[in-house]
PDB file of C-alpha atoms and ligand atoms in Angstrom:
ATOM      1  CA  LEU A   1     -24.596 -14.338   0.200  1.00 80.00           C
ATOM      2  CA  THR A   2     -21.849 -12.008  -1.062  1.00 88.00           C
ATOM      3  CA  PRO A   3     -22.272 -11.110  -4.747  1.00 93.00           C
ATOM      4  CA  GLN A   4     -19.475 -12.623  -6.832  1.00 97.00           C
ATOM      5  CA  ASP A   5     -18.995  -9.488  -8.918  1.00 97.00           C
ATOM      6  CA  LEU A   6     -15.206  -9.810  -8.893  1.00 98.00           C
ATOM      7  CA  ALA A   7     -15.192 -13.370 -10.245  1.00 97.00           C
ATOM      8  CA  GLY A   8     -12.657 -13.613 -13.083  1.00 96.00           C
ATOM      9  CA  GLU A   9     -10.809 -10.543 -11.807  1.00 97.00           C
ATOM     10  CA  THR A  10      -7.252 -10.686 -10.487  1.00 98.00           C
ATOM     11  CA  VAL A  11      -6.513  -8.263  -7.675  1.00 98.00           C
ATOM     12  CA  LEU A  12      -3.017  -7.508  -6.396  1.00 98.00           C
ATOM     13  CA  VAL A  13      -2.735  -5.837  -2.991  1.00 98.00           C
ATOM     14  CA  THR A  14       0.308  -4.629  -1.077  1.00 98.00           C
ATOM     15  CA  ALA A  15       0.069  -4.065   2.663  1.00 98.00           C
ATOM     16  CA  GLY A  16       2.063  -3.360   5.773  1.00 98.00           C
ATOM     17  CA  PRO A  17       5.364  -1.597   6.300  1.00 98.00           C
ATOM     18  CA  THR A  18       8.719  -2.444   4.797  1.00 98.00           C
ATOM     19  CA  ARG A  19      11.754  -3.142   6.918  1.00 98.00           C
ATOM     20  CA  GLU A  20      15.103  -1.717   5.854  1.00 98.00           C
ATOM     21  CA  GLU A  21      17.858  -3.460   7.787  1.00 98.00           C
ATOM     22  CA  ILE A  22      20.777  -1.597   9.320  1.00 97.00           C
ATOM     23  CA  ASP A  23      22.310  -4.717  10.886  1.00 96.00           C
ATOM     24  CA  PRO A  24      20.884  -8.057  12.095  1.00 97.00           C
ATOM     25  CA  VAL A  25      19.073  -6.400  15.024  1.00 96.00           C
ATOM     26  CA  ARG A  26      18.138  -2.918  13.778  1.00 96.00           C
ATOM     27  CA  TYR A  27      15.993  -1.554  10.995  1.00 97.00           C
ATOM     28  CA  ILE A  28      14.164   1.484   9.661  1.00 97.00           C
ATOM     29  CA  THR A  29      10.460   1.159   9.072  1.00 97.00           C
ATOM     30  CA  ASN A  30       7.219   3.070   8.528  1.00 95.00           C
ATOM     31  CA  ARG A  31       4.181   3.053  10.730  1.00 92.00           C
ATOM     32  CA  SER A  32       1.607   0.628   9.300  1.00 93.00           C
ATOM     33  CA  SER A  33      -0.391  -2.242  10.766  1.00 94.00           C
ATOM     34  CA  GLY A  34      -1.355  -3.639   7.362  1.00 97.00           C
ATOM     35  CA  LYS A  35      -5.052  -3.651   8.337  1.00 96.00           C
ATOM     36  CA  MET A  36      -6.316  -1.652   5.350  1.00 96.00           C
ATOM     37  CA  GLY A  37      -4.561  -3.809   2.748  1.00 98.00           C
ATOM     38  CA  TYR A  38      -5.570  -7.063   4.453  1.00 98.00           C
ATOM     39  CA  ALA A  39      -9.186  -5.876   4.574  1.00 98.00           C
ATOM     40  CA  ILE A  40      -9.097  -5.169   0.825  1.00 98.00           C
ATOM     41  CA  ALA A  41      -7.596  -8.588   0.102  1.00 98.00           C
ATOM     42  CA  ARG A  42     -10.226 -10.329   2.224  1.00 98.00           C
ATOM     43  CA  ALA A  43     -13.144  -8.374   0.750  1.00 98.00           C
ATOM     44  CA  ALA A  44     -11.929  -8.959  -2.823  1.00 98.00           C
ATOM     45  CA  ARG A  45     -11.605 -12.693  -2.214  1.00 98.00           C
ATOM     46  CA  LEU A  46     -15.098 -12.878  -0.692  1.00 98.00           C
ATOM     47  CA  ARG A  47     -16.451 -11.239  -3.873  1.00 98.00           C
ATOM     48  CA  GLY A  48     -14.823 -13.899  -6.042  1.00 98.00           C
ATOM     49  CA  ALA A  49     -11.523 -12.335  -7.153  1.00 98.00           C
ATOM     50  CA  ARG A  50      -8.223 -14.135  -7.400  1.00 98.00           C
ATOM     51  CA  VAL A  51      -6.165 -12.243  -4.866  1.00 98.00           C
ATOM     52  CA  THR A  52      -2.440 -11.931  -4.279  1.00 98.00           C
ATOM     53  CA  LEU A  53      -1.360 -10.086  -1.152  1.00 98.00           C
ATOM     54  CA  VAL A  54       2.241  -8.900  -1.022  1.00 98.00           C
ATOM     55  CA  SER A  55       2.815  -8.100   2.617  1.00 98.00           C
ATOM     56  CA  GLY A  56       5.555  -6.557   4.690  1.00 98.00           C
ATOM     57  CA  PRO A  57       5.899  -7.723   8.305  1.00 98.00           C
ATOM     58  CA  THR A  58       2.513  -7.646  10.113  1.00 98.00           C
ATOM     59  CA  CYS A  59       0.836  -9.613  12.909  1.00 96.00           C
ATOM     60  CA  LEU A  60      -2.395 -10.110  10.980  1.00 97.00           C
ATOM     61  CA  PRO A  61      -4.055 -13.430  10.104  1.00 97.00           C
ATOM     62  CA  VAL A  62      -3.863 -14.317   6.407  1.00 97.00           C
ATOM     63  CA  PRO A  63      -7.287 -13.952   4.773  1.00 98.00           C
ATOM     64  CA  ARG A  64      -8.687 -17.294   3.629  1.00 97.00           C
ATOM     65  CA  GLY A  65      -8.163 -18.121  -0.042  1.00 98.00           C
ATOM     66  CA  VAL A  66      -5.648 -15.341  -0.622  1.00 98.00           C
ATOM     67  CA  GLU A  67      -2.170 -16.019  -2.010  1.00 98.00           C
ATOM     68  CA  LEU A  68       0.278 -14.417   0.427  1.00 98.00           C
ATOM     69  CA  VAL A  69       3.775 -13.335  -0.547  1.00 98.00           C
ATOM     70  CA  ARG A  70       5.788 -12.173   2.442  1.00 98.00           C
ATOM     71  CA  VAL A  71       8.518  -9.601   1.932  1.00 98.00           C
ATOM     72  CA  GLY A  72      10.826  -7.576   4.151  1.00 98.00           C
ATOM     73  CA  SER A  73      12.359  -4.640   2.341  1.00 98.00           C
ATOM     74  CA  ALA A  74      11.077  -2.300  -0.364  1.00 98.00           C
ATOM     75  CA  VAL A  75      13.444  -3.914  -2.851  1.00 98.00           C
ATOM     76  CA  GLU A  76      11.940  -7.325  -2.053  1.00 98.00           C
ATOM     77  CA  MET A  77       8.440  -5.863  -2.366  1.00 98.00           C
ATOM     78  CA  ARG A  78       9.312  -4.503  -5.805  1.00 98.00           C
ATOM     79  CA  GLU A  79      10.613  -7.927  -6.875  1.00 98.00           C
ATOM     80  CA  ALA A  80       7.377  -9.544  -5.720  1.00 98.00           C
ATOM     81  CA  VAL A  81       5.042  -6.927  -7.216  1.00 98.00           C
ATOM     82  CA  LEU A  82       6.410  -6.104 -10.673  1.00 98.00           C
ATOM     83  CA  PRO A  83       6.273  -9.629 -12.149  1.00 97.00           C
ATOM     84  CA  ARG A  84       2.706 -10.006 -10.838  1.00 98.00           C
ATOM     85  CA  ALA A  85       1.437  -6.684 -12.161  1.00 97.00           C
ATOM     86  CA  ASP A  86       0.899  -7.881 -15.727  1.00 94.00           C
ATOM     87  CA  GLY A  87      -1.640 -10.462 -14.683  1.00 95.00           C
ATOM     88  CA  ALA A  88      -3.543  -8.128 -12.357  1.00 98.00           C
ATOM     89  CA  GLY A  89      -6.581  -6.108 -13.456  1.00 97.00           C
ATOM     90  CA  ILE A  90      -6.728  -4.054 -10.281  1.00 98.00           C
ATOM     91  CA  ILE A  91      -3.814  -3.109  -8.028  1.00 98.00           C
ATOM     92  CA  PHE A  92      -4.150  -1.600  -4.548  1.00 98.00           C
ATOM     93  CA  LYS A  93      -0.867  -0.260  -3.250  1.00 98.00           C
ATOM     94  CA  ALA A  94      -1.711   0.103   0.443  1.00 98.00           C
ATOM     95  CA  ALA A  95       1.780  -0.672   1.771  1.00 98.00           C
ATOM     96  CA  ALA A  96       3.740   1.978   3.650  1.00 97.00           C
ATOM     97  CA  VAL A  97       6.972   1.590   1.750  1.00 98.00           C
ATOM     98  CA  ALA A  98      10.096   3.104   3.323  1.00 98.00           C
ATOM     99  CA  ASP A  99      11.462   5.844   1.106  1.00 97.00           C
ATOM    100  CA  TYR A 100      15.100   5.182   2.062  1.00 98.00           C
ATOM    101  CA  ARG A 101      17.255   2.217   2.998  1.00 98.00           C
ATOM    102  CA  PRO A 102      20.715   2.043   4.582  1.00 98.00           C
ATOM    103  CA  THR A 103      23.358   2.051   1.846  1.00 98.00           C
ATOM    104  CA  VAL A 104      25.043  -0.923   3.514  1.00 96.00           C
ATOM    105  CA  ARG A 105      23.625  -3.590   5.799  1.00 95.00           C
ATOM    106  CA  ALA A 106      26.201  -4.655   8.375  1.00 95.00           C
ATOM    107  CA  SER A 107      26.434  -8.442   8.545  1.00 95.00           C
ATOM    108  CA  GLN A 108      27.223  -8.289  12.259  1.00 94.00           C
ATOM    109  CA  LYS A 109      25.591  -6.251  15.001  1.00 95.00           C
ATOM    110  CA  LEU A 110      27.088  -2.764  15.139  1.00 94.00           C
ATOM    111  CA  LYS A 111      28.647  -1.977  18.523  1.00 93.00           C
ATOM    112  CA  LYS A 112      28.061   1.253  20.414  1.00 88.00           C
ATOM    113  CA  GLY A 113      31.680   1.841  21.438  1.00 86.00           C
ATOM    114  CA  LYS A 114      33.326   0.580  18.263  1.00 89.00           C
ATOM    115  CA  ASP A 115      31.077   1.669  15.411  1.00 85.00           C
ATOM    116  CA  ASP A 116      29.746   5.142  14.729  1.00 86.00           C
ATOM    117  CA  LEU A 117      26.021   4.703  15.196  1.00 85.00           C
ATOM    118  CA  SER A 118      25.266   8.411  15.128  1.00 89.00           C
ATOM    119  CA  ARG A 119      25.069   8.480  11.338  1.00 91.00           C
ATOM    120  CA  ILE A 120      23.509   6.018   8.942  1.00 93.00           C
ATOM    121  CA  GLU A 121      24.006   6.638   5.264  1.00 96.00           C
ATOM    122  CA  LEU A 122      20.789   6.172   3.305  1.00 98.00           C
ATOM    123  CA  GLU A 123      19.855   5.767  -0.331  1.00 98.00           C
ATOM    124  CA  ARG A 124      16.518   6.072  -2.106  1.00 98.00           C
ATOM    125  CA  ASN A 125      14.286   3.052  -2.468  1.00 98.00           C
ATOM    126  CA  PRO A 126      12.516   2.433  -5.749  1.00 97.00           C
ATOM    127  CA  ASP A 127       9.034   3.948  -5.965  1.00 97.00           C
ATOM    128  CA  ILE A 128       7.098   0.806  -6.839  1.00 98.00           C
ATOM    129  CA  LEU A 129       3.826   2.590  -7.436  1.00 97.00           C
ATOM    130  CA  ALA A 130       5.406   5.088  -9.821  1.00 97.00           C
ATOM    131  CA  GLU A 131       6.914   2.186 -11.764  1.00 97.00           C
ATOM    132  CA  LEU A 132       3.516   0.496 -11.965  1.00 98.00           C
ATOM    133  CA  GLY A 133       2.039   3.753 -13.228  1.00 96.00           C
ATOM    134  CA  ARG A 134       4.476   3.733 -16.150  1.00 96.00           C
ATOM    135  CA  LEU A 135       3.469   0.235 -17.304  1.00 95.00           C
ATOM    136  CA  PRO A 136       1.293   0.061 -20.389  1.00 90.00           C
ATOM    137  CA  GLY A 137      -2.057  -1.695 -20.155  1.00 84.00           C
ATOM    138  CA  GLY A 138      -5.583  -1.203 -18.968  1.00 87.00           C
ATOM    139  CA  ARG A 139      -5.264  -2.105 -15.318  1.00 96.00           C
ATOM    140  CA  VAL A 140      -6.656   0.036 -12.532  1.00 98.00           C
ATOM    141  CA  LEU A 141      -4.075   1.449 -10.149  1.00 98.00           C
ATOM    142  CA  VAL A 142      -5.086   2.643  -6.690  1.00 98.00           C
ATOM    143  CA  GLY A 143      -2.614   4.367  -4.370  1.00 98.00           C
ATOM    144  CA  PHE A 144      -2.820   5.579  -0.788  1.00 97.00           C
ATOM    145  CA  ALA A 145      -1.638   8.782   0.808  1.00 96.00           C
ATOM    146  CA  ALA A 146      -1.220   9.140   4.547  1.00 90.00           C
ATOM    147  CA  GLU A 147      -0.798  12.825   5.267  1.00 90.00           C
ATOM    148  CA  THR A 148      -0.499  15.091   8.275  1.00 89.00           C
ATOM    149  CA  ASP A 149      -1.092  18.359   6.397  1.00 90.00           C
ATOM    150  CA  GLU A 150      -2.142  19.717   3.006  1.00 93.00           C
ATOM    151  CA  LEU A 151      -4.091  16.502   2.407  1.00 93.00           C
ATOM    152  CA  GLU A 152      -5.708  17.537  -0.851  1.00 95.00           C
ATOM    153  CA  ALA A 153      -2.622  19.151  -2.412  1.00 96.00           C
ATOM    154  CA  ASN A 154      -0.358  16.224  -1.498  1.00 96.00           C
ATOM    155  CA  ALA A 155      -2.831  13.571  -2.592  1.00 97.00           C
ATOM    156  CA  THR A 156      -3.639  15.132  -5.955  1.00 97.00           C
ATOM    157  CA  ALA A 157       0.081  15.724  -6.637  1.00 97.00           C
ATOM    158  CA  LYS A 158       0.758  12.001  -6.071  1.00 97.00           C
ATOM    159  CA  LEU A 159      -2.249  11.018  -8.135  1.00 98.00           C
ATOM    160  CA  SER A 160      -0.822  12.728 -11.196  1.00 97.00           C
ATOM    161  CA  ALA A 161       2.900  12.161 -10.519  1.00 97.00           C
ATOM    162  CA  LYS A 162       2.368   8.405 -10.192  1.00 97.00           C
ATOM    163  CA  ASN A 163      -0.247   8.185 -12.955  1.00 97.00           C
ATOM    164  CA  LEU A 164      -2.899   6.606 -10.721  1.00 98.00           C
ATOM    165  CA  ASP A 165      -6.592   6.131 -11.406  1.00 98.00           C
ATOM    166  CA  LEU A 166      -7.531   6.769  -7.801  1.00 98.00           C
ATOM    167  CA  ILE A 167      -5.814   7.865  -4.615  1.00 98.00           C
ATOM    168  CA  VAL A 168      -7.188   7.182  -1.146  1.00 98.00           C
ATOM    169  CA  ALA A 169      -6.130   9.949   1.206  1.00 96.00           C
ATOM    170  CA  ASN A 170      -6.299   9.954   4.953  1.00 91.00           C
ATOM    171  CA  ASP A 171      -5.365  12.412   7.656  1.00 87.00           C
ATOM    172  CA  VAL A 172      -3.108  10.479  10.023  1.00 86.00           C
ATOM    173  CA  THR A 173      -3.087  13.119  12.750  1.00 85.00           C
ATOM    174  CA  ARG A 174      -6.474  11.802  13.890  1.00 82.00           C
ATOM    175  CA  GLU A 175      -6.402   9.055  16.493  1.00 79.00           C
ATOM    176  CA  ASP A 176      -9.831   7.566  15.812  1.00 81.00           C
ATOM    177  CA  VAL A 177      -9.113   6.715  12.175  1.00 75.00           C
ATOM    178  CA  GLY A 178      -6.157   5.568  10.095  1.00 73.00           C
ATOM    179  CA  PHE A 179      -3.127   4.004  11.793  1.00 80.00           C
ATOM    180  CA  ASP A 180      -3.522   0.781  13.789  1.00 79.00           C
ATOM    181  CA  VAL A 181      -7.256   1.108  14.421  1.00 85.00           C
ATOM    182  CA  ASP A 182     -10.047  -0.798  12.649  1.00 87.00           C
ATOM    183  CA  THR A 183     -11.775   2.304  11.307  1.00 91.00           C
ATOM    184  CA  ASN A 184     -10.887   4.757   8.619  1.00 89.00           C
ATOM    185  CA  GLU A 185     -12.252   7.958   7.114  1.00 92.00           C
ATOM    186  CA  VAL A 186     -10.846   8.878   3.751  1.00 95.00           C
ATOM    187  CA  ARG A 187     -11.189  11.195   0.780  1.00 96.00           C
ATOM    188  CA  LEU A 188     -10.975   9.797  -2.715  1.00 98.00           C
ATOM    189  CA  PHE A 189      -9.426  11.719  -5.597  1.00 98.00           C
ATOM    190  CA  PHE A 190      -9.889  10.338  -9.106  1.00 98.00           C
ATOM    191  CA  ALA A 191      -7.741  10.887 -12.207  1.00 97.00           C
ATOM    192  CA  ASP A 192     -10.735  12.422 -14.006  1.00 96.00           C
ATOM    193  CA  GLY A 193     -11.028  15.140 -11.337  1.00 96.00           C
ATOM    194  CA  ARG A 194     -13.915  13.640  -9.368  1.00 97.00           C
ATOM    195  CA  ARG A 195     -13.609  13.547  -5.600  1.00 97.00           C
ATOM    196  CA  LEU A 196     -15.570  11.759  -2.946  1.00 97.00           C
ATOM    197  CA  ASP A 197     -15.503  12.183   0.838  1.00 96.00           C
ATOM    198  CA  LEU A 198     -16.450   8.972   2.591  1.00 96.00           C
ATOM    199  CA  ALA A 199     -17.850   8.771   6.102  1.00 94.00           C
ATOM    200  CA  LYS A 200     -15.997   7.065   8.944  1.00 94.00           C
ATOM    201  CA  MET A 201     -16.445   3.310   8.659  1.00 94.00           C
ATOM    202  CA  SER A 202     -14.679   0.035   9.367  1.00 95.00           C
ATOM    203  CA  LYS A 203     -11.700  -0.815   7.185  1.00 95.00           C
ATOM    204  CA  PHE A 204     -13.602  -3.848   5.905  1.00 97.00           C
ATOM    205  CA  GLU A 205     -16.566  -1.697   4.841  1.00 97.00           C
ATOM    206  CA  LEU A 206     -14.199   0.806   3.284  1.00 97.00           C
ATOM    207  CA  ALA A 207     -12.525  -2.054   1.410  1.00 98.00           C
ATOM    208  CA  GLY A 208     -15.926  -2.812  -0.120  1.00 98.00           C
ATOM    209  CA  GLU A 209     -16.388   0.815  -1.209  1.00 98.00           C
ATOM    210  CA  LEU A 210     -12.908   0.907  -2.724  1.00 98.00           C
ATOM    211  CA  LEU A 211     -13.548  -2.321  -4.616  1.00 98.00           C
ATOM    212  CA  ASP A 212     -16.821  -0.859  -5.971  1.00 98.00           C
ATOM    213  CA  GLN A 213     -14.945   2.200  -7.218  1.00 98.00           C
ATOM    214  CA  ALA A 214     -12.088   0.176  -8.690  1.00 98.00           C
ATOM    215  CA  LEU A 215     -14.471  -2.180 -10.474  1.00 98.00           C
ATOM    216  CA  ALA A 216     -16.349   0.764 -12.007  1.00 97.00           C
ATOM    217  CA  LEU A 217     -13.037   2.247 -13.188  1.00 97.00           C
ATOM    218  CA  LYS A 218     -12.039  -1.127 -14.634  1.00 96.00           C
ATOM    219  CA  LYS A 219     -15.281  -1.350 -16.595  1.00 95.00           C
ATOM    220  CA  GLN A 220     -14.752   2.169 -17.923  1.00 94.00           C
ATOM    221  CA  LYS A 221     -11.209   1.330 -19.021  1.00 90.00           C
ATOM    222  CA  THR A 222     -12.106  -1.901 -20.735  1.00 89.00           C
ATOM    223  CA  GLY A 223     -15.307  -0.517 -22.225  1.00 85.00           C
ATOM    224  CA  THR A 224     -17.570  -3.011 -20.496  1.00 78.00           C
ATOM    225  CA  ALA A 225     -19.553  -0.440 -18.502  1.00 63.00           C
TER     226      ALA A 225
HETATM  227  O1  LIG B   1       5.372   7.480  -0.100  1.00 84.94           O
HETATM  228  P1  LIG B   1       4.139   8.066  -0.732  1.00 84.94           P
HETATM  229  O2  LIG B   1       3.321   8.898   0.190  1.00 84.94           O
HETATM  230  O3  LIG B   1       4.399   8.701  -2.057  1.00 84.94           O
HETATM  231  O4  LIG B   1       3.222   6.795  -0.983  1.00 84.94           O
HETATM  232  C1  LIG B   1       2.027   6.895  -1.662  1.00 84.94           C
HETATM  233  C2  LIG B   1       1.745   5.602  -2.359  1.00 84.94           C
HETATM  234  O5  LIG B   1       2.903   5.120  -3.045  1.00 84.94           O
HETATM  235  C3  LIG B   1       1.275   4.464  -1.482  1.00 84.94           C
HETATM  236  O6  LIG B   1       0.213   3.854  -2.180  1.00 84.94           O
HETATM  237  C4  LIG B   1       2.491   3.569  -1.373  1.00 84.94           C
HETATM  238  O7  LIG B   1       2.133   2.216  -1.248  1.00 84.94           O
HETATM  239  C5  LIG B   1       3.217   3.804  -2.679  1.00 84.94           C
HETATM  240  N1  LIG B   1       4.670   3.697  -2.616  1.00 84.94           N
HETATM  241  C6  LIG B   1       5.342   2.703  -3.330  1.00 84.94           C
HETATM  242  N2  LIG B   1       6.723   2.645  -3.313  1.00 84.94           N
HETATM  243  C7  LIG B   1       7.411   3.548  -2.581  1.00 84.94           C
HETATM  244  C8  LIG B   1       6.762   4.549  -1.862  1.00 84.94           C
HETATM  245  C9  LIG B   1       5.376   4.599  -1.881  1.00 84.94           C
HETATM  246  O8  LIG B   1       4.708   1.896  -3.982  1.00 84.94           O
HETATM  247  N3  LIG B   1       8.738   3.463  -2.568  1.00 84.94           N
END
């Protein structure tokens, strides 16, 4: 039987890519299957947490007992996440949010001959995680960093810039871990300077490790350790 050590805890998870529409048939997106976030949501639910999963478009089955909020764009994800942050004790921001969106979305399909498709004007999306990091309160905030180079420097810079408790960093140049596949191998960087290299394991097992770490951080923050 799974220990119910997350009973009474509310966990908010984001997963999957966002989709930034150019016109009704085209969009900009980021590479993400959603598997890591869905694994965290499922593992948290099995350990007794109340779980809300805010998900961009994925093909994954919804974990049993998890409240699913489907979103398309980063702006929609922000609108789903921010009002739910207050009630959450632990937040995992595993979504691959697009950094930019088209300034205008054409209501009709753009035509090759007629419209200039060679340039799309973009504007910045909100950084949801950075906004969460500025909220007051004792919740635990976990971010993810998918990097191709300078893993440690990039991850630790995000950890402090976004005021996170923990960042989960993975090297996405490897084909056996990370994107699309069911396994992952990550390095953890904590706000207090600790770091932990985890072995390659399934995303579900990794979800368990990450929940252990987040729960320990939560106990530290609320003084119940
Ligand atoms: O894009 P970046 O590498 O900075 O993303 C790192 C973390 O920030 C991820 O956890 C991602 O979910 C989050 N993020 C976000 N809103 C954005 C961009 C990234 O919440 N607009």
